[in-house]
Amino acid sequence: MWRPVPVAVLVVVLLASCSGGEEDEYSVDDASGAQTVSVEVPDLSDVASEGAELFTANCSECHGPTAGGSSQGPPLVHKIYEPGHHADFSFVRAVETGSPQHHWNFGDMDPVPGLSPEDLNKVICYVRELQYANGIFIEPAGLAVCDG
Protein backbone atom coordinates (compact mmCIF):
# COMPACT_ATOMS: atom_id res chain seq x y z
CA MET A 1 0.00 0.00 0.00
CA TRP A 2 1.31 3.44 -0.93
CA ARG A 3 1.72 5.95 1.91
CA PRO A 4 2.77 9.57 1.44
CA VAL A 5 6.11 10.53 2.94
CA PRO A 6 6.03 13.61 5.19
CA VAL A 7 7.75 16.64 3.65
CA ALA A 8 10.14 16.90 6.61
CA VAL A 9 11.45 13.41 5.89
CA LEU A 10 12.06 14.32 2.25
CA VAL A 11 13.94 17.49 3.25
CA VAL A 12 16.18 15.52 5.64
CA VAL A 13 16.89 12.91 2.97
CA LEU A 14 17.70 15.59 0.38
CA LEU A 15 20.00 17.47 2.75
CA ALA A 16 21.74 14.25 3.75
CA SER A 17 22.30 13.28 0.13
CA CYS A 18 23.53 16.79 -0.66
CA SER A 19 26.02 16.94 2.20
CA GLY A 20 27.77 13.82 0.98
CA GLY A 21 31.00 12.41 2.26
CA GLU A 22 34.39 11.57 0.87
CA GLU A 23 32.77 9.40 -1.80
CA ASP A 24 30.58 12.28 -2.98
CA GLU A 25 31.71 13.78 -6.30
CA TYR A 26 30.83 17.19 -4.85
CA SER A 27 32.83 16.90 -1.65
CA VAL A 28 35.43 19.58 -1.05
CA ASP A 29 39.03 18.78 -0.17
CA ASP A 30 39.84 22.17 1.31
CA ALA A 31 36.80 23.62 3.01
CA SER A 32 38.80 26.10 5.08
CA GLY A 33 37.73 29.03 2.95
CA ALA A 34 41.28 30.30 2.61
CA GLN A 35 41.36 29.43 -1.09
CA THR A 36 39.40 31.14 -3.82
CA VAL A 37 39.02 30.05 -7.41
CA SER A 38 40.15 32.04 -10.39
CA VAL A 39 37.18 33.20 -12.46
CA GLU A 40 37.29 34.34 -16.07
CA VAL A 41 34.57 36.93 -16.65
CA PRO A 42 33.08 36.62 -20.14
CA ASP A 43 31.20 39.19 -22.13
CA LEU A 44 27.94 39.19 -20.21
CA SER A 45 24.39 39.40 -21.49
CA ASP A 46 22.40 42.48 -20.49
CA VAL A 47 20.55 40.46 -17.84
CA ALA A 48 23.80 39.08 -16.39
CA SER A 49 25.37 42.56 -16.41
CA GLU A 50 22.51 43.83 -14.27
CA GLY A 51 22.95 40.73 -12.11
CA ALA A 52 26.66 41.52 -11.70
CA GLU A 53 25.80 44.92 -10.21
CA LEU A 54 23.29 43.33 -7.83
CA PHE A 55 25.79 40.58 -6.95
CA THR A 56 28.43 43.19 -6.11
CA ALA A 57 26.02 45.04 -3.83
CA ASN A 58 24.53 42.00 -2.09
CA CYS A 59 26.77 38.93 -2.42
CA SER A 60 30.38 39.82 -3.18
CA GLU A 61 31.37 40.51 0.42
CA CYS A 62 31.15 36.77 1.13
CA HIS A 63 31.33 35.14 -2.31
CA GLY A 64 34.01 37.39 -3.81
CA PRO A 65 33.74 40.03 -6.55
CA THR A 66 33.33 37.47 -9.35
CA ALA A 67 31.77 34.63 -7.31
CA GLY A 68 35.17 33.00 -6.84
CA GLY A 69 34.80 32.87 -3.06
CA SER A 70 36.56 34.61 -0.21
CA SER A 71 37.54 33.91 3.37
CA GLN A 72 33.89 34.67 4.23
CA GLY A 73 32.05 32.39 1.79
CA PRO A 74 32.47 29.69 -0.84
CA PRO A 75 33.02 30.13 -4.56
CA LEU A 76 29.82 29.87 -6.55
CA VAL A 77 31.85 29.20 -9.69
CA HIS A 78 32.46 25.63 -8.56
CA LYS A 79 31.11 22.25 -9.61
CA ILE A 80 29.15 22.02 -6.35
CA TYR A 81 26.86 24.78 -7.60
CA GLU A 82 26.36 23.52 -11.16
CA PRO A 83 22.70 23.44 -12.25
CA GLY A 84 22.45 19.66 -11.95
CA HIS A 85 23.44 19.72 -8.27
CA HIS A 86 22.15 23.11 -7.09
CA ALA A 87 19.24 24.16 -9.29
CA ASP A 88 18.32 27.82 -9.61
CA PHE A 89 15.74 27.32 -6.87
CA SER A 90 18.57 26.46 -4.46
CA PHE A 91 19.90 29.99 -4.87
CA VAL A 92 16.43 31.47 -4.43
CA ARG A 93 15.87 29.45 -1.26
CA ALA A 94 19.29 30.35 0.18
CA VAL A 95 18.72 34.07 -0.39
CA GLU A 96 15.16 34.05 0.93
CA THR A 97 15.57 31.79 3.98
CA GLY A 98 19.29 31.31 4.46
CA SER A 99 21.13 28.02 4.17
CA PRO A 100 22.56 25.65 6.74
CA GLN A 101 26.27 24.94 6.45
CA HIS A 102 27.06 22.07 4.11
CA HIS A 103 29.96 21.31 1.76
CA TRP A 104 32.05 24.15 3.26
CA ASN A 105 33.09 25.34 6.73
CA PHE A 106 31.84 28.91 6.62
CA GLY A 107 28.88 28.46 8.95
CA ASP A 108 25.26 29.02 8.07
CA MET A 109 24.29 31.58 5.45
CA ASP A 110 21.84 34.23 6.63
CA PRO A 111 18.98 35.34 4.37
CA VAL A 112 19.76 38.27 2.08
CA PRO A 113 16.94 40.83 2.34
CA GLY A 114 16.00 43.39 -0.27
CA LEU A 115 16.21 41.44 -3.53
CA SER A 116 13.05 41.17 -5.58
CA PRO A 117 12.39 37.93 -7.49
CA GLU A 118 13.41 39.73 -10.70
CA ASP A 119 16.64 40.96 -9.10
CA LEU A 120 17.42 37.49 -7.80
CA ASN A 121 16.93 35.98 -11.27
CA LYS A 122 19.43 38.51 -12.63
CA VAL A 123 21.96 37.51 -9.97
CA ILE A 124 21.44 33.83 -10.76
CA CYS A 125 21.88 34.58 -14.46
CA TYR A 126 25.20 36.30 -13.65
CA VAL A 127 26.41 33.30 -11.66
CA ARG A 128 25.26 30.84 -14.33
CA GLU A 129 27.01 32.79 -17.12
CA LEU A 130 30.21 32.80 -15.04
CA GLN A 131 29.87 29.07 -14.41
CA TYR A 132 29.22 28.35 -18.09
CA ALA A 133 32.19 30.45 -19.23
CA ASN A 134 34.44 28.70 -16.73
CA GLY A 135 33.45 25.17 -17.75
CA ILE A 136 31.39 24.31 -14.66
CA PHE A 137 28.66 23.06 -16.98
CA ILE A 138 28.45 22.77 -20.76
CA GLU A 139 24.73 22.41 -21.50
CA PRO A 140 23.21 25.77 -22.56
CA ALA A 141 19.98 24.72 -20.82
CA GLY A 142 21.71 25.71 -17.57
CA LEU A 143 21.38 29.32 -18.75
CA ALA A 144 17.57 29.20 -18.92
CA VAL A 145 17.23 31.77 -16.12
CA CYS A 146 18.90 34.27 -18.44
CA ASP A 147 16.10 34.03 -20.97
CA GLY A 148 13.87 36.21 -18.85
Coordinates of C-alpha atoms in Angstrom, one line a residue:
M1 CA 0.0 0.0 0.0
W2 CA 1.3 3.4 -0.9
R3 CA 1.7 5.9 1.9
P4 CA 2.8 9.6 1.4
V5 CA 6.1 10.5 2.9
P6 CA 6.0 13.6 5.2
V7 CA 7.7 16.6 3.7
A8 CA 10.1 16.9 6.6
V9 CA 11.4 13.4 5.9
L10 CA 12.1 14.3 2.3
V11 CA 13.9 17.5 3.2
V12 CA 16.2 15.5 5.6
V13 CA 16.9 12.9 3.0
L14 CA 17.7 15.6 0.4
L15 CA 20.0 17.5 2.7
A16 CA 21.7 14.3 3.7
S17 CA 22.3 13.3 0.1
C18 CA 23.5 16.8 -0.7
S19 CA 26.0 16.9 2.2
G20 CA 27.8 13.8 1.0
G21 CA 31.0 12.4 2.3
E22 CA 34.4 11.6 0.9
E23 CA 32.8 9.4 -1.8
D24 CA 30.6 12.3 -3.0
E25 CA 31.7 13.8 -6.3
Y26 CA 30.8 17.2 -4.9
S27 CA 32.8 16.9 -1.6
V28 CA 35.4 19.6 -1.1
D29 CA 39.0 18.8 -0.2
D30 CA 39.8 22.2 1.3
A31 CA 36.8 23.6 3.0
S32 CA 38.8 26.1 5.1
G33 CA 37.7 29.0 2.9
A34 CA 41.3 30.3 2.6
Q35 CA 41.4 29.4 -1.1
T36 CA 39.4 31.1 -3.8
V37 CA 39.0 30.1 -7.4
S38 CA 40.1 32.0 -10.4
V39 CA 37.2 33.2 -12.5
E40 CA 37.3 34.3 -16.1
V41 CA 34.6 36.9 -16.6
P42 CA 33.1 36.6 -20.1
D43 CA 31.2 39.2 -22.1
L44 CA 27.9 39.2 -20.2
S45 CA 24.4 39.4 -21.5
D46 CA 22.4 42.5 -20.5
V47 CA 20.6 40.5 -17.8
A48 CA 23.8 39.1 -16.4
S49 CA 25.4 42.6 -16.4
E50 CA 22.5 43.8 -14.3
G51 CA 23.0 40.7 -12.1
A52 CA 26.7 41.5 -11.7
E53 CA 25.8 44.9 -10.2
L54 CA 23.3 43.3 -7.8
F55 CA 25.8 40.6 -6.9
T56 CA 28.4 43.2 -6.1
A57 CA 26.0 45.0 -3.8
N58 CA 24.5 42.0 -2.1
C59 CA 26.8 38.9 -2.4
S60 CA 30.4 39.8 -3.2
E61 CA 31.4 40.5 0.4
C62 CA 31.1 36.8 1.1
H63 CA 31.3 35.1 -2.3
G64 CA 34.0 37.4 -3.8
P65 CA 33.7 40.0 -6.6
T66 CA 33.3 37.5 -9.3
A67 CA 31.8 34.6 -7.3
G68 CA 35.2 33.0 -6.8
G69 CA 34.8 32.9 -3.1
S70 CA 36.6 34.6 -0.2
S71 CA 37.5 33.9 3.4
Q72 CA 33.9 34.7 4.2
G73 CA 32.1 32.4 1.8
P74 CA 32.5 29.7 -0.8
P75 CA 33.0 30.1 -4.6
L76 CA 29.8 29.9 -6.5
V77 CA 31.8 29.2 -9.7
H78 CA 32.5 25.6 -8.6
K79 CA 31.1 22.2 -9.6
I80 CA 29.2 22.0 -6.4
Y81 CA 26.9 24.8 -7.6
E82 CA 26.4 23.5 -11.2
P83 CA 22.7 23.4 -12.3
G84 CA 22.5 19.7 -11.9
H85 CA 23.4 19.7 -8.3
H86 CA 22.1 23.1 -7.1
A87 CA 19.2 24.2 -9.3
D88 CA 18.3 27.8 -9.6
F89 CA 15.7 27.3 -6.9
S90 CA 18.6 26.5 -4.5
F91 CA 19.9 30.0 -4.9
V92 CA 16.4 31.5 -4.4
R93 CA 15.9 29.4 -1.3
A94 CA 19.3 30.4 0.2
V95 CA 18.7 34.1 -0.4
E96 CA 15.2 34.1 0.9
T97 CA 15.6 31.8 4.0
G98 CA 19.3 31.3 4.5
S99 CA 21.1 28.0 4.2
P100 CA 22.6 25.7 6.7
Q101 CA 26.3 24.9 6.5
H102 CA 27.1 22.1 4.1
H103 CA 30.0 21.3 1.8
W104 CA 32.1 24.1 3.3
N105 CA 33.1 25.3 6.7
F106 CA 31.8 28.9 6.6
G107 CA 28.9 28.5 8.9
D108 CA 25.3 29.0 8.1
M109 CA 24.3 31.6 5.4
D110 CA 21.8 34.2 6.6
P111 CA 19.0 35.3 4.4
V112 CA 19.8 38.3 2.1
P113 CA 16.9 40.8 2.3
G114 CA 16.0 43.4 -0.3
L115 CA 16.2 41.4 -3.5
S116 CA 13.0 41.2 -5.6
P117 CA 12.4 37.9 -7.5
E118 CA 13.4 39.7 -10.7
D119 CA 16.6 41.0 -9.1
L120 CA 17.4 37.5 -7.8
N121 CA 16.9 36.0 -11.3
K122 CA 19.4 38.5 -12.6
V123 CA 22.0 37.5 -10.0
I124 CA 21.4 33.8 -10.8
C125 CA 21.9 34.6 -14.5
Y126 CA 25.2 36.3 -13.7
V127 CA 26.4 33.3 -11.7
R128 CA 25.3 30.8 -14.3
E129 CA 27.0 32.8 -17.1
L130 CA 30.2 32.8 -15.0
Q131 CA 29.9 29.1 -14.4
Y132 CA 29.2 28.4 -18.1
A133 CA 32.2 30.4 -19.2
N134 CA 34.4 28.7 -16.7
G135 CA 33.5 25.2 -17.7
I136 CA 31.4 24.3 -14.7
F137 CA 28.7 23.1 -17.0
I138 CA 28.5 22.8 -20.8
E139 CA 24.7 22.4 -21.5
P140 CA 23.2 25.8 -22.6
A141 CA 20.0 24.7 -20.8
G142 CA 21.7 25.7 -17.6
L143 CA 21.4 29.3 -18.7
A144 CA 17.6 29.2 -18.9
V145 CA 17.2 31.8 -16.1
C146 CA 18.9 34.3 -18.4
D147 CA 16.1 34.0 -21.0
G148 CA 13.9 36.2 -18.8

